[in-house]
């Protein structure tokens, strides 16, 4: 839960570590922005969980009501890869822990 960054291959990534980590990025609201980001009070987590758009909010709510979901991590990690010779990166919206 500190501000350190850990890099490792995906095969060595442990879900328990990801679930305990801070979100990779956070969002700011500003007047006139096209998307609606915010915090959703998540019963599954007993805490607020970030969302970046209404579509993400809808998915987050579905996960919160799913009895098989026991943990939700927003913006959990960044994936870096080389695709067709170009460096790519992606931050998934959510990681769900299931029973």
PDB file of C-alpha atoms in Angstrom:
ATOM      1  CA  UNK A   1       0.000   0.000   0.000  1.00  0.00           C
ATOM      2  CA  UNK A   2       2.969   2.328  -0.355  1.00  0.00           C
ATOM      3  CA  UNK A   3       3.800   4.257  -3.523  1.00  0.00           C
ATOM      4  CA  UNK A   4       6.386   1.791  -4.817  1.00  0.00           C
ATOM      5  CA  UNK A   5       6.066   0.133  -8.215  1.00  0.00           C
ATOM      6  CA  UNK A   6       6.767  -3.544  -8.772  1.00  0.00           C
ATOM      7  CA  UNK A   7       7.473  -4.941 -12.242  1.00  0.00           C
ATOM      8  CA  UNK A   8       7.199  -8.640 -13.002  1.00  0.00           C
ATOM      9  CA  UNK A   9       6.109 -10.960 -15.803  1.00  0.00           C
ATOM     10  CA  UNK A  10       2.363 -11.696 -15.919  1.00  0.00           C
ATOM     11  CA  UNK A  11       3.016 -15.336 -14.993  1.00  0.00           C
ATOM     12  CA  UNK A  12       4.461 -14.191 -11.654  1.00  0.00           C
ATOM     13  CA  UNK A  13       1.622 -11.796 -10.828  1.00  0.00           C
ATOM     14  CA  UNK A  14      -0.424 -12.852  -7.790  1.00  0.00           C
ATOM     15  CA  UNK A  15      -4.045 -11.720  -7.521  1.00  0.00           C
ATOM     16  CA  UNK A  16      -3.806 -11.169  -3.747  1.00  0.00           C
ATOM     17  CA  UNK A  17      -1.006  -8.633  -4.303  1.00  0.00           C
ATOM     18  CA  UNK A  18      -3.006  -6.819  -6.976  1.00  0.00           C
ATOM     19  CA  UNK A  19      -6.120  -6.645  -4.791  1.00  0.00           C
ATOM     20  CA  UNK A  20      -4.134  -4.995  -1.979  1.00  0.00           C
ATOM     21  CA  UNK A  21      -2.384  -2.456  -4.233  1.00  0.00           C
ATOM     22  CA  UNK A  22      -3.402   1.128  -4.898  1.00  0.00           C
ATOM     23  CA  UNK A  23      -5.000   1.854  -8.302  1.00  0.00           C
ATOM     24  CA  UNK A  24      -2.396   2.369 -11.025  1.00  0.00           C
ATOM     25  CA  UNK A  25      -3.982   5.708 -11.889  1.00  0.00           C
ATOM     26  CA  UNK A  26      -6.730   7.928 -10.535  1.00  0.00           C
ATOM     27  CA  UNK A  27      -9.080  10.403 -12.205  1.00  0.00           C
ATOM     28  CA  UNK A  28      -9.880  14.060 -11.842  1.00  0.00           C
ATOM     29  CA  UNK A  29     -13.201  15.690 -12.630  1.00  0.00           C
ATOM     30  CA  UNK A  30     -13.203  18.992 -14.453  1.00  0.00           C
ATOM     31  CA  UNK A  31     -15.930  21.178 -15.863  1.00  0.00           C
ATOM     32  CA  UNK A  32     -16.850  20.297 -19.433  1.00  0.00           C
ATOM     33  CA  UNK A  33     -15.277  16.847 -19.598  1.00  0.00           C
ATOM     34  CA  UNK A  34     -17.051  14.366 -21.847  1.00  0.00           C
ATOM     35  CA  UNK A  35     -16.981  11.365 -19.515  1.00  0.00           C
ATOM     36  CA  UNK A  36     -18.288  11.097 -15.955  1.00  0.00           C
ATOM     37  CA  UNK A  37     -15.788   9.615 -13.530  1.00  0.00           C
ATOM     38  CA  UNK A  38     -16.257   9.205  -9.814  1.00  0.00           C
ATOM     39  CA  UNK A  39     -16.322   6.924  -6.797  1.00  0.00           C
ATOM     40  CA  UNK A  40     -18.913   4.200  -6.252  1.00  0.00           C
ATOM     41  CA  UNK A  41     -19.606   2.912  -2.740  1.00  0.00           C
ATOM     42  CA  UNK A  42     -19.008  -0.795  -3.236  1.00  0.00           C
ATOM     43  CA  UNK A  43     -20.655  -3.171  -0.749  1.00  0.00           C
ATOM     44  CA  UNK A  44     -18.328  -5.986  -1.850  1.00  0.00           C
ATOM     45  CA  UNK A  45     -15.257  -3.975  -0.834  1.00  0.00           C
ATOM     46  CA  UNK A  46     -16.807  -1.917   1.964  1.00  0.00           C
ATOM     47  CA  UNK A  47     -15.143   1.110   0.388  1.00  0.00           C
ATOM     48  CA  UNK A  48     -15.256   3.432  -2.604  1.00  0.00           C
ATOM     49  CA  UNK A  49     -14.091   2.058  -5.962  1.00  0.00           C
ATOM     50  CA  UNK A  50     -13.076   4.367  -8.840  1.00  0.00           C
ATOM     51  CA  UNK A  51     -14.821   4.428 -12.209  1.00  0.00           C
ATOM     52  CA  UNK A  52     -13.904   6.447 -15.297  1.00  0.00           C
ATOM     53  CA  UNK A  53     -17.139   6.385 -17.307  1.00  0.00           C
ATOM     54  CA  UNK A  54     -20.809   5.459 -17.036  1.00  0.00           C
ATOM     55  CA  UNK A  55     -20.034   2.205 -18.846  1.00  0.00           C
ATOM     56  CA  UNK A  56     -17.430   1.335 -16.210  1.00  0.00           C
ATOM     57  CA  UNK A  57     -19.918   2.289 -13.479  1.00  0.00           C
ATOM     58  CA  UNK A  58     -22.494  -0.113 -14.954  1.00  0.00           C
ATOM     59  CA  UNK A  59     -19.919  -2.936 -15.020  1.00  0.00           C
ATOM     60  CA  UNK A  60     -18.815  -2.121 -11.495  1.00  0.00           C
ATOM     61  CA  UNK A  61     -22.392  -2.258 -10.228  1.00  0.00           C
ATOM     62  CA  UNK A  62     -22.942  -5.616 -11.938  1.00  0.00           C
ATOM     63  CA  UNK A  63     -19.837  -6.985 -10.231  1.00  0.00           C
ATOM     64  CA  UNK A  64     -20.940  -5.572  -6.870  1.00  0.00           C
ATOM     65  CA  UNK A  65     -24.256  -7.450  -7.115  1.00  0.00           C
ATOM     66  CA  UNK A  66     -22.659 -10.717  -8.292  1.00  0.00           C
ATOM     67  CA  UNK A  67     -22.524 -13.123  -5.314  1.00  0.00           C
ATOM     68  CA  UNK A  68     -19.447 -14.872  -6.771  1.00  0.00           C
ATOM     69  CA  UNK A  69     -17.379 -11.658  -6.748  1.00  0.00           C
ATOM     70  CA  UNK A  70     -15.521 -11.275  -3.444  1.00  0.00           C
ATOM     71  CA  UNK A  71     -13.066  -8.481  -4.381  1.00  0.00           C
ATOM     72  CA  UNK A  72     -12.829  -5.669  -6.941  1.00  0.00           C
ATOM     73  CA  UNK A  73      -9.676  -3.729  -7.833  1.00  0.00           C
ATOM     74  CA  UNK A  74      -9.955  -0.629 -10.037  1.00  0.00           C
ATOM     75  CA  UNK A  75      -7.140   0.236 -12.470  1.00  0.00           C
ATOM     76  CA  UNK A  76      -5.217  -2.673 -10.924  1.00  0.00           C
ATOM     77  CA  UNK A  77      -2.006  -2.759 -12.985  1.00  0.00           C
ATOM     78  CA  UNK A  78      -0.362  -1.691 -16.228  1.00  0.00           C
ATOM     79  CA  UNK A  79       0.467  -4.214 -18.913  1.00  0.00           C
ATOM     80  CA  UNK A  80       3.411  -3.454 -21.181  1.00  0.00           C
ATOM     81  CA  UNK A  81       4.053  -5.445 -24.341  1.00  0.00           C
ATOM     82  CA  UNK A  82       5.606  -5.211 -27.751  1.00  0.00           C
ATOM     83  CA  UNK A  83       3.031  -5.784 -30.512  1.00  0.00           C
ATOM     84  CA  UNK A  84       4.118  -5.829 -34.155  1.00  0.00           C
ATOM     85  CA  UNK A  85       7.357  -4.141 -33.135  1.00  0.00           C
ATOM     86  CA  UNK A  86       5.628  -1.274 -31.280  1.00  0.00           C
ATOM     87  CA  UNK A  87       5.645  -0.713 -27.530  1.00  0.00           C
ATOM     88  CA  UNK A  88       2.099  -0.885 -26.143  1.00  0.00           C
ATOM     89  CA  UNK A  89       0.636  -0.410 -22.687  1.00  0.00           C
ATOM     90  CA  UNK A  90      -2.798  -0.873 -21.183  1.00  0.00           C
ATOM     91  CA  UNK A  91      -4.398  -0.437 -17.762  1.00  0.00           C
ATOM     92  CA  UNK A  92      -7.411  -2.754 -17.314  1.00  0.00           C
ATOM     93  CA  UNK A  93     -10.500  -1.133 -15.818  1.00  0.00           C
ATOM     94  CA  UNK A  94     -11.082  -3.790 -13.141  1.00  0.00           C
ATOM     95  CA  UNK A  95      -9.832  -7.042 -11.746  1.00  0.00           C
ATOM     96  CA  UNK A  96     -12.458  -9.212 -10.068  1.00  0.00           C
ATOM     97  CA  UNK A  97     -11.719 -11.764  -7.390  1.00  0.00           C
ATOM     98  CA  UNK A  98     -14.174 -14.657  -7.428  1.00  0.00           C
ATOM     99  CA  UNK A  99     -14.978 -17.525  -5.043  1.00  0.00           C
TER     100      UNK A  99
END
